[in-house]
PDB file of C-alpha atoms in Angstrom:
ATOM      1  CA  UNK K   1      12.192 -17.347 -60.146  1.00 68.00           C
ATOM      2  CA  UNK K   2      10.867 -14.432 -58.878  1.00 76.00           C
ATOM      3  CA  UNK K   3       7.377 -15.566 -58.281  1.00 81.00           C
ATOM      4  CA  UNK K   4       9.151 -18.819 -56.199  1.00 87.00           C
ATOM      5  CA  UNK K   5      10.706 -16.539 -54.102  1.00 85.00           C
ATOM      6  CA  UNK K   6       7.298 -14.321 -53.038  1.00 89.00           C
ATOM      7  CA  UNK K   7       5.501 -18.042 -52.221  1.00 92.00           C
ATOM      8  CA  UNK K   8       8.779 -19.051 -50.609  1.00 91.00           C
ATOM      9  CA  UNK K   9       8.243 -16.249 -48.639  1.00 89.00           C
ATOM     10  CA  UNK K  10       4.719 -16.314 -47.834  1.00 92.00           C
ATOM     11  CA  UNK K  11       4.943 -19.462 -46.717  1.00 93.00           C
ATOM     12  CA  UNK K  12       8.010 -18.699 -44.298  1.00 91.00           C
ATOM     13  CA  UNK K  13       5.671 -15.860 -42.693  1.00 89.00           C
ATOM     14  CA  UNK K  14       2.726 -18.691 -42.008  1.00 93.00           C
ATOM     15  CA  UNK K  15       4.892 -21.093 -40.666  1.00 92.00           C
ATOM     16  CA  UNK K  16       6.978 -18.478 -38.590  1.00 89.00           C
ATOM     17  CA  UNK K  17       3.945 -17.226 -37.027  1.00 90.00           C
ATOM     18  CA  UNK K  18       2.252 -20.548 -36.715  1.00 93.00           C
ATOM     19  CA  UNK K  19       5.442 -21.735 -35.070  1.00 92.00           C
ATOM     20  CA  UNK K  20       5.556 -18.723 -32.824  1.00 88.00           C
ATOM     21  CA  UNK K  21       1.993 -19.373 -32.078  1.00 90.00           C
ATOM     22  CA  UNK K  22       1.889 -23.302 -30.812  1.00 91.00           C
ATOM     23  CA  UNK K  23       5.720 -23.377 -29.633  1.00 88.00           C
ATOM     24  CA  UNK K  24       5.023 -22.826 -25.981  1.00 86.00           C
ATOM     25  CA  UNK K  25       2.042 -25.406 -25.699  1.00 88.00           C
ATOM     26  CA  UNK K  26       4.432 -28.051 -25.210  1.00 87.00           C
ATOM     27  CA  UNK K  27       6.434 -26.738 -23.039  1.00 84.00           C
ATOM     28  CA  UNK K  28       3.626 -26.246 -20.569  1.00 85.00           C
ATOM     29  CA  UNK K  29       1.513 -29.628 -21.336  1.00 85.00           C
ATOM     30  CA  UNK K  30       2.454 -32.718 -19.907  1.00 84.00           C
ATOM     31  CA  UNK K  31       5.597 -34.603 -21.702  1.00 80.00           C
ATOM     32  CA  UNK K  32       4.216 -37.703 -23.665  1.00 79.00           C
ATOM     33  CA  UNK K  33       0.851 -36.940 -23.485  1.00 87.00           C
ATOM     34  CA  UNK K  34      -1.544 -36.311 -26.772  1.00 89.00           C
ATOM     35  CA  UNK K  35      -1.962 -33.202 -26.708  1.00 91.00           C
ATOM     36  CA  UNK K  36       2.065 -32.904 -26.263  1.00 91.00           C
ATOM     37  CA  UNK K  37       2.639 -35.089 -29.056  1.00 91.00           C
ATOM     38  CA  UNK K  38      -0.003 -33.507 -31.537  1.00 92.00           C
ATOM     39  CA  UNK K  39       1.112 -29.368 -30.828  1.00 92.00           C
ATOM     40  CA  UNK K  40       4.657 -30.666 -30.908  1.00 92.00           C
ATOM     41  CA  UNK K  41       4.123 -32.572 -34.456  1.00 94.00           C
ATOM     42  CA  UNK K  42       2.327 -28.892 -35.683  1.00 95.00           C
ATOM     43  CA  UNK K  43       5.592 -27.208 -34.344  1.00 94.00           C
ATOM     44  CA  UNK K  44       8.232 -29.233 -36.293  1.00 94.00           C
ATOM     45  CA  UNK K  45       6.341 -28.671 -39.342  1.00 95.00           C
ATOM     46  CA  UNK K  46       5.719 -25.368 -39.074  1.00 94.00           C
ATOM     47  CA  UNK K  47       9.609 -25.321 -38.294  1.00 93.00           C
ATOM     48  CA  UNK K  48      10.255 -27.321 -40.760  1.00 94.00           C
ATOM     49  CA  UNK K  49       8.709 -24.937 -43.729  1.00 94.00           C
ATOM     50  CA  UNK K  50      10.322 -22.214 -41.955  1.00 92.00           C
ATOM     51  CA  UNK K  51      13.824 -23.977 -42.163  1.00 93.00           C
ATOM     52  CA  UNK K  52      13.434 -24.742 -45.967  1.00 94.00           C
ATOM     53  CA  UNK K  53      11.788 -21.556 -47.225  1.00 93.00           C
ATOM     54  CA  UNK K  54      15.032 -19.795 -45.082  1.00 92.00           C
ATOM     55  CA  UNK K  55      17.374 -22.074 -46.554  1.00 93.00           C
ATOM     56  CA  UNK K  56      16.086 -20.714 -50.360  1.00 93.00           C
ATOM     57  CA  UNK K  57      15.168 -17.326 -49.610  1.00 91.00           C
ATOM     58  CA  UNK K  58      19.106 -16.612 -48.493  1.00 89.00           C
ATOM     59  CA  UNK K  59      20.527 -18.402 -51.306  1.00 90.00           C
ATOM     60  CA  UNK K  60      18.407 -16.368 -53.466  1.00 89.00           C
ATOM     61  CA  UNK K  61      19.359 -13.305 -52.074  1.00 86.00           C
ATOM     62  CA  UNK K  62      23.036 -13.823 -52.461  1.00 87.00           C
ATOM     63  CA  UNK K  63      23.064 -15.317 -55.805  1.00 86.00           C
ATOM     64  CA  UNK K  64      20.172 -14.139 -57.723  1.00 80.00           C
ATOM     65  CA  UNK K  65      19.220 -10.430 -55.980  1.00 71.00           C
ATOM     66  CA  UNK K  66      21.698  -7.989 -57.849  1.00 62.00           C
ATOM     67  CA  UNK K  67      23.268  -4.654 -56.137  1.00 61.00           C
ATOM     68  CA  UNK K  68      23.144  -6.025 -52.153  1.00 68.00           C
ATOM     69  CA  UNK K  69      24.416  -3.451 -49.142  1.00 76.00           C
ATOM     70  CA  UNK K  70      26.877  -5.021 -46.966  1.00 80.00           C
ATOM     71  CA  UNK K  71      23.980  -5.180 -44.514  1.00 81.00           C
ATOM     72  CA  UNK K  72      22.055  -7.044 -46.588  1.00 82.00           C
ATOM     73  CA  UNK K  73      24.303  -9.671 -47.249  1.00 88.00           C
ATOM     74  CA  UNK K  74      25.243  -9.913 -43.791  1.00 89.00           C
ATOM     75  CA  UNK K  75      21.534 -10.590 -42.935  1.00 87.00           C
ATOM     76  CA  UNK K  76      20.846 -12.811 -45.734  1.00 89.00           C
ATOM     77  CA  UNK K  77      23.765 -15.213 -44.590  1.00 92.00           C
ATOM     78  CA  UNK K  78      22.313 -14.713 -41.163  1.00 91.00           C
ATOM     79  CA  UNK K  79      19.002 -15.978 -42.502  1.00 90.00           C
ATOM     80  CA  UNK K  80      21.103 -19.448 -43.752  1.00 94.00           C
ATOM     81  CA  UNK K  81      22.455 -20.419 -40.473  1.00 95.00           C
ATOM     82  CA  UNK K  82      19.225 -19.815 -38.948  1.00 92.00           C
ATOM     83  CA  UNK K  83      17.751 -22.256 -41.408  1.00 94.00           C
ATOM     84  CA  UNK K  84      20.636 -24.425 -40.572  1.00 95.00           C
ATOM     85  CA  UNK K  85      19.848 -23.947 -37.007  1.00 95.00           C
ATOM     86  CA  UNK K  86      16.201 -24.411 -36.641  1.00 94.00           C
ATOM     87  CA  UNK K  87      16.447 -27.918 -38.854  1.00 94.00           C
ATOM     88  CA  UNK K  88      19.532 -29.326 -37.192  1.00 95.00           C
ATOM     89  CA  UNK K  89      17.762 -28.881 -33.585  1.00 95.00           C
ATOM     90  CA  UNK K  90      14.237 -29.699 -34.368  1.00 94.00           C
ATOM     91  CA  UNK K  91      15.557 -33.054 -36.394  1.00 95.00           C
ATOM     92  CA  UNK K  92      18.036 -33.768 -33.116  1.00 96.00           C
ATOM     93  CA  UNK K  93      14.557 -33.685 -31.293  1.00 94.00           C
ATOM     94  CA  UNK K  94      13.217 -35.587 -33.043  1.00 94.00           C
ATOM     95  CA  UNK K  95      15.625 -38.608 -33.652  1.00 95.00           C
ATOM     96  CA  UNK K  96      16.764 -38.963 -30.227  1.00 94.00           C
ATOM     97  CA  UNK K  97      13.433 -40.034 -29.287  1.00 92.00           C
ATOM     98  CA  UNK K  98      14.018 -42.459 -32.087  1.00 92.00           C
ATOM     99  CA  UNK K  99      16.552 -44.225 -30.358  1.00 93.00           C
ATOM    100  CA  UNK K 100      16.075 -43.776 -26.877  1.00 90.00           C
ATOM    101  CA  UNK K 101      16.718 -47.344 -25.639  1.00 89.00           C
ATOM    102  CA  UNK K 102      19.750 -47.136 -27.576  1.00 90.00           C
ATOM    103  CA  UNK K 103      22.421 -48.893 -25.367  1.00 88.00           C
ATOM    104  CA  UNK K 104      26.061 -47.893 -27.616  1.00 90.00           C
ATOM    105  CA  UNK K 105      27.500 -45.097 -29.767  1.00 92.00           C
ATOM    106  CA  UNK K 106      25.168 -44.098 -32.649  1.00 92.00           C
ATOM    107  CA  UNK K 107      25.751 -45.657 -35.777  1.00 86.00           C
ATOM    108  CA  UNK K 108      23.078 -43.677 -38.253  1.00 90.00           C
ATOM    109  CA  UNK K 109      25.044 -41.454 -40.735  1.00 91.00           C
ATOM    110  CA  UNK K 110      21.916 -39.447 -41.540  1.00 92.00           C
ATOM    111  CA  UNK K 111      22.037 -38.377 -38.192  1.00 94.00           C
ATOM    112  CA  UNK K 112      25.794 -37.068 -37.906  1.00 95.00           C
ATOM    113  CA  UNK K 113      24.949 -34.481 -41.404  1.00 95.00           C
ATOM    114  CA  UNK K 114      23.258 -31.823 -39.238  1.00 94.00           C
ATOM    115  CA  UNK K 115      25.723 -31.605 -36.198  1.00 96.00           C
ATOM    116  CA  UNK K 116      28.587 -31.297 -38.512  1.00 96.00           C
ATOM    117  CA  UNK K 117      26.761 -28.570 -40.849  1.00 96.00           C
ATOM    118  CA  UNK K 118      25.591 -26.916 -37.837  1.00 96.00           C
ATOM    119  CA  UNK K 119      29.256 -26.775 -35.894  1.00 96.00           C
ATOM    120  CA  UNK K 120      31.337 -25.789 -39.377  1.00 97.00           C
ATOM    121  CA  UNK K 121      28.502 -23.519 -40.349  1.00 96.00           C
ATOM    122  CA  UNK K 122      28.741 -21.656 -37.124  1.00 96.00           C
ATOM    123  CA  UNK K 123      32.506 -21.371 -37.271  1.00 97.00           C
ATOM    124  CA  UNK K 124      32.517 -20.222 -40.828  1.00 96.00           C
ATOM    125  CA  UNK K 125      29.586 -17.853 -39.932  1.00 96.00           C
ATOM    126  CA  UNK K 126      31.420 -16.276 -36.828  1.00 96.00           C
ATOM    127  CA  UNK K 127      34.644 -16.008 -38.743  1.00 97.00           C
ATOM    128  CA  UNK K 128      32.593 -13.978 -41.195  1.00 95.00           C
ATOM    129  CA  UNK K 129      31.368 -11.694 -38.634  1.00 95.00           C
ATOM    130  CA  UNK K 130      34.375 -10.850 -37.012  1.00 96.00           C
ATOM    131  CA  UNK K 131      36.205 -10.105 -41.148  1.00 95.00           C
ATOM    132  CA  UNK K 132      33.340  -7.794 -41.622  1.00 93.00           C
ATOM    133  CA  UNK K 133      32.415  -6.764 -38.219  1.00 91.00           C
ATOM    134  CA  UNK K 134      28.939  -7.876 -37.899  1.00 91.00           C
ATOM    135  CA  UNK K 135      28.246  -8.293 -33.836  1.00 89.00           C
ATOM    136  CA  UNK K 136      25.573 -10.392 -34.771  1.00 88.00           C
ATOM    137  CA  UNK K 137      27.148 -12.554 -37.233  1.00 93.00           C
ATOM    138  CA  UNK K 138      30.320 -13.063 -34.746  1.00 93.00           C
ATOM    139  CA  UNK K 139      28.354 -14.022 -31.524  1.00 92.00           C
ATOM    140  CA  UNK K 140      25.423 -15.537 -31.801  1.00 92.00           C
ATOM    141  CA  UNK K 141      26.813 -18.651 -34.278  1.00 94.00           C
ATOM    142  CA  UNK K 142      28.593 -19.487 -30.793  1.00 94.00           C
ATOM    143  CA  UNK K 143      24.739 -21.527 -30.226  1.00 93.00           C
ATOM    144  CA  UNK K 144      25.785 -23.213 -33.267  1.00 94.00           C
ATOM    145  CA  UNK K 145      29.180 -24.243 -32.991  1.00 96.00           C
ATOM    146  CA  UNK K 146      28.171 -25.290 -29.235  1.00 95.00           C
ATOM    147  CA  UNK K 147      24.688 -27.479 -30.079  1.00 96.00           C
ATOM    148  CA  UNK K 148      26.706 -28.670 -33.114  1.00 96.00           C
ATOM    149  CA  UNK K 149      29.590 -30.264 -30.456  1.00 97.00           C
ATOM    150  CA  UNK K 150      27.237 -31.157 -28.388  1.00 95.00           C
ATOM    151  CA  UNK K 151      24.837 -33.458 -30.477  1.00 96.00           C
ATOM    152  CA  UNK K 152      28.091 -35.350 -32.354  1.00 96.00           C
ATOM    153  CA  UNK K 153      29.242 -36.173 -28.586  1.00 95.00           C
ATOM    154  CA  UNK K 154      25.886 -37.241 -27.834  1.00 95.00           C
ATOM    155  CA  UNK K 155      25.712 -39.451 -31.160  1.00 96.00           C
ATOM    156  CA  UNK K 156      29.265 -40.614 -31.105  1.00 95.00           C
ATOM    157  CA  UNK K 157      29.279 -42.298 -27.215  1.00 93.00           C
ATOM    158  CA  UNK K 158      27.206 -44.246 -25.360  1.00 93.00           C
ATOM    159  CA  UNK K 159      24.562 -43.237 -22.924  1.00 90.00           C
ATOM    160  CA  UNK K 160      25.062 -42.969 -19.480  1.00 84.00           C
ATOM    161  CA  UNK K 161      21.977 -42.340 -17.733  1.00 84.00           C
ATOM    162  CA  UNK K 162      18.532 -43.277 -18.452  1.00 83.00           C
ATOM    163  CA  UNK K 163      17.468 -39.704 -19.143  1.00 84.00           C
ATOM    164  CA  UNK K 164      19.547 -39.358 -22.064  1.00 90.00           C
ATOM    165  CA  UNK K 165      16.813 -39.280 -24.435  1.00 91.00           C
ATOM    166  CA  UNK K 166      14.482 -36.742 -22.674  1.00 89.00           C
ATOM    167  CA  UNK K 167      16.995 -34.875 -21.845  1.00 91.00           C
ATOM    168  CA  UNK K 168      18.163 -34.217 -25.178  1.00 93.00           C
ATOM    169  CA  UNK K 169      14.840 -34.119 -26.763  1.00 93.00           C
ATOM    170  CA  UNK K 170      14.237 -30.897 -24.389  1.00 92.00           C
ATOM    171  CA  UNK K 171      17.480 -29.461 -25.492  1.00 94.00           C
ATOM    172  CA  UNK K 172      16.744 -29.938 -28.986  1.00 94.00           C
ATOM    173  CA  UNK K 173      13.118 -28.845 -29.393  1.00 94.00           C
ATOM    174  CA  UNK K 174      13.860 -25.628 -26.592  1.00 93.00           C
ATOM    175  CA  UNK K 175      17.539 -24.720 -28.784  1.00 94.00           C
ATOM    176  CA  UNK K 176      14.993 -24.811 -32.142  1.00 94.00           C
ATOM    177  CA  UNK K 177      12.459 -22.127 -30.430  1.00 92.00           C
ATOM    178  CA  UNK K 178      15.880 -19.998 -29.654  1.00 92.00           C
ATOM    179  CA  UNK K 179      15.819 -20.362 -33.419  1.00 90.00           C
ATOM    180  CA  UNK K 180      12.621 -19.643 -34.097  1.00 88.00           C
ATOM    181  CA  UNK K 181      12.090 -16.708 -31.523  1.00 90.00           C
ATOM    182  CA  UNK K 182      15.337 -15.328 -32.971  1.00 88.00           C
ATOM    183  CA  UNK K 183      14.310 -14.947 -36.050  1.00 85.00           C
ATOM    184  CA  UNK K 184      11.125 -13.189 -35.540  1.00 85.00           C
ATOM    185  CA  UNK K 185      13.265 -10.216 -33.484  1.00 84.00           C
ATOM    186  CA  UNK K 186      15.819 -10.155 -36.063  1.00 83.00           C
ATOM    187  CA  UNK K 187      13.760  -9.661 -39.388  1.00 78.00           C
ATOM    188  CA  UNK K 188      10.126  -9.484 -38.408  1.00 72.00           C
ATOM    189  CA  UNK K 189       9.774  -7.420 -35.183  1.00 65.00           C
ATOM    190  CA  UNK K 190      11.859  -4.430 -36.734  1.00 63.00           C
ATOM    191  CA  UNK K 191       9.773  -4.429 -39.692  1.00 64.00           C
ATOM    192  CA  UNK K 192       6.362  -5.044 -37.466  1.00 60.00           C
ATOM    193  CA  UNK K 193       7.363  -2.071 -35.401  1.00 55.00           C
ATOM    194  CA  UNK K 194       8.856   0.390 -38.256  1.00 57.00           C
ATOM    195  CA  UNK K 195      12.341  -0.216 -36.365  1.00 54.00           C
ATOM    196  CA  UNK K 196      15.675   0.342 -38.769  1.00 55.00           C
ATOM    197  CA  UNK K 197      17.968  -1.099 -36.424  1.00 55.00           C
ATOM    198  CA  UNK K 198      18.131  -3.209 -32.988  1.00 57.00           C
ATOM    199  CA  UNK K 199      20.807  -3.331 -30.646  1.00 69.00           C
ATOM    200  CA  UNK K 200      22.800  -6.541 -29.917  1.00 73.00           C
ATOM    201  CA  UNK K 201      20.986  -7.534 -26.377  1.00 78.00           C
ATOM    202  CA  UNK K 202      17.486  -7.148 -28.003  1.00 79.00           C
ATOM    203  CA  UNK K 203      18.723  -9.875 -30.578  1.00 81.00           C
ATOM    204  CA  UNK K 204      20.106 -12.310 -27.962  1.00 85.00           C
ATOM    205  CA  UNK K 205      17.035 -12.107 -25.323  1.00 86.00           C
ATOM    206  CA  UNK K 206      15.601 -15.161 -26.961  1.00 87.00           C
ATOM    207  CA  UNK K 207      18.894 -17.587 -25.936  1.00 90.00           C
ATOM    208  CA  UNK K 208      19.112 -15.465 -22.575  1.00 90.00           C
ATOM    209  CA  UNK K 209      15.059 -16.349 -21.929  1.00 89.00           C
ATOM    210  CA  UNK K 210      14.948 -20.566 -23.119  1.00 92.00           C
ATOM    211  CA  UNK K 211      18.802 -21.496 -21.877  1.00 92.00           C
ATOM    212  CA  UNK K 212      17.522 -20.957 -18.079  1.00 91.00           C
ATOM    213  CA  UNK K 213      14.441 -22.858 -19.433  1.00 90.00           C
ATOM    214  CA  UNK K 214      16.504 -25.866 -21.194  1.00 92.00           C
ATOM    215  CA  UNK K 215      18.603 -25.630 -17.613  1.00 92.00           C
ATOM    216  CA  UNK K 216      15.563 -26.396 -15.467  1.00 91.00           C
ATOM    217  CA  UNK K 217      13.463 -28.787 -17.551  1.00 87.00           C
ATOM    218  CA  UNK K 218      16.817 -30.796 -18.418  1.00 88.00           C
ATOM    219  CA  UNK K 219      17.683 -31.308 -14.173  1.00 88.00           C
ATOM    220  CA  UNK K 220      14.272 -31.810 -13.188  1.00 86.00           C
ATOM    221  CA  UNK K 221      13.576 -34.874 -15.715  1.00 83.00           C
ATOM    222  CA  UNK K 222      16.661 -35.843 -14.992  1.00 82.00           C
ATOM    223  CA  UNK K 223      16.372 -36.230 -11.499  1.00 83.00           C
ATOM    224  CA  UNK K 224      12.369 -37.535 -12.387  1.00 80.00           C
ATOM    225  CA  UNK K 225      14.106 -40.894 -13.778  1.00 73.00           C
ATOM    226  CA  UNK K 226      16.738 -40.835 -11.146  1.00 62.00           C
ATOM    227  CA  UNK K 227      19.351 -40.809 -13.263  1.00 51.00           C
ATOM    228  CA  UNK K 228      20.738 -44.338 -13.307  1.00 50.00           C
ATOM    229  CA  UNK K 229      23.077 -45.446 -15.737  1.00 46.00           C
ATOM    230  CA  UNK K 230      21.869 -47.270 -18.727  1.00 47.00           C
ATOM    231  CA  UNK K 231      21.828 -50.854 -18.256  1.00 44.00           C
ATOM    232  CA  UNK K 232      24.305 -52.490 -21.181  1.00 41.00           C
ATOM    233  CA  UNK K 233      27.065 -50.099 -21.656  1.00 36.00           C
TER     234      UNK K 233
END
């Protein structure tokens, strides 16, 4: 078990630092093009190994890793809703291109699982926080409960403007590299720079840096395909 936990691990590190490395090219290529499409495919994979590997390496530390600190367990349930977070997001980019020229209320089950993890997740994980006062594990699950509420509405109704689907492509793809750029500050930076412990604004500079970034990419390709309602609603 052990030994599944060090590759678990190694193979987090690559993919978070592969996924640190390639997650701005999209954002400054052109949208649809190749080389958009190829960097962005490298990104959800890399995510996507980071988002697993998470997912084991915090069950593992709360179930099989005797003698934890409060601090540790706070951190190791931190590390679970970040898995929760980085998959929910990068699979909500994903699948909304899948059904862009949808015309009615979503009707895929598959695709109402991560929402509803990711919004009671985020509750349970604040409500945590605030029991053992852990600013970390009270505030920043707020992303979670709000993406979570956000994606069901945009699954459960029908679309009203013909930018639906970029639009929440860009939310979903830029909300996963809050994720990912979160992560790194929490648990590697500190240990990268000999750090023991971080204040709270040093851990939230990631959402403060991408949500003005999700803001301006959302209303400018919004206003690039004018806007108009989808036709069949």
């Amino acid at each position: 078990m052990e030994g599944l936990f060090i590759f678990a691990r190694l193979l987090h590190i690559v993919g978070g630092f592969l996924a640190l490395f390639v997650f701005w090219l999209p954002i400054i290529t052109r949208k649809g093009g190749k080389l958009h499409t190829q960097i962005g495919w490298i990104y959800v994979f890399a995510m996507a190994s980071v988002s697993i590997t998470a997912l084991y390496m915090g069950v593992y530390r709360l179930t099989w890793e005797p003698g934890h600190d409060p601090d540790t367990t706070a951190f190791s349930w931190f590390l679970l809703f970040i898995a929760i977070l980085s998959g929910a997001t990068a699979w909500y980019g994903l699948r909304v291109l899948r059904y862009k020229k949808r015309k009615r209320s979503h009707r895929q089950a598959i695709d109402y699982i991560f929402p509803i993890l990711l919004l009671t997740s985020g509750i349970a994980i604040s409500i945590y926080g605030w029991i053992i006062h852990f600013p970390l594990l009270q505030y920043f699950p707020v992303v979670g409960i709000f993406l979570g509420a956000t994606q069901l509405q945009y699954w459960l109704t029908s679309p009203k403007r013909k930018s639906h689907w970029i639009v929440e492509h860009i939310v979903g793809m830029l909300s996963c590299c809050i994720a990912t750029i979160t992560a790194f500050v929490v648990f590697g930076a500190p240990r990268l720079l000999g750090v023991d412990s971080v204040s709270l604004f040093i851990w939230f500079i990631p959402t403060i840096m991408i949500v003005p970034l999700i803001i301006g990419f959302t209303t400018y390709y919004a206003k690039k395909l004018n806007g108009k309602p989808a036709e069949g609603n």
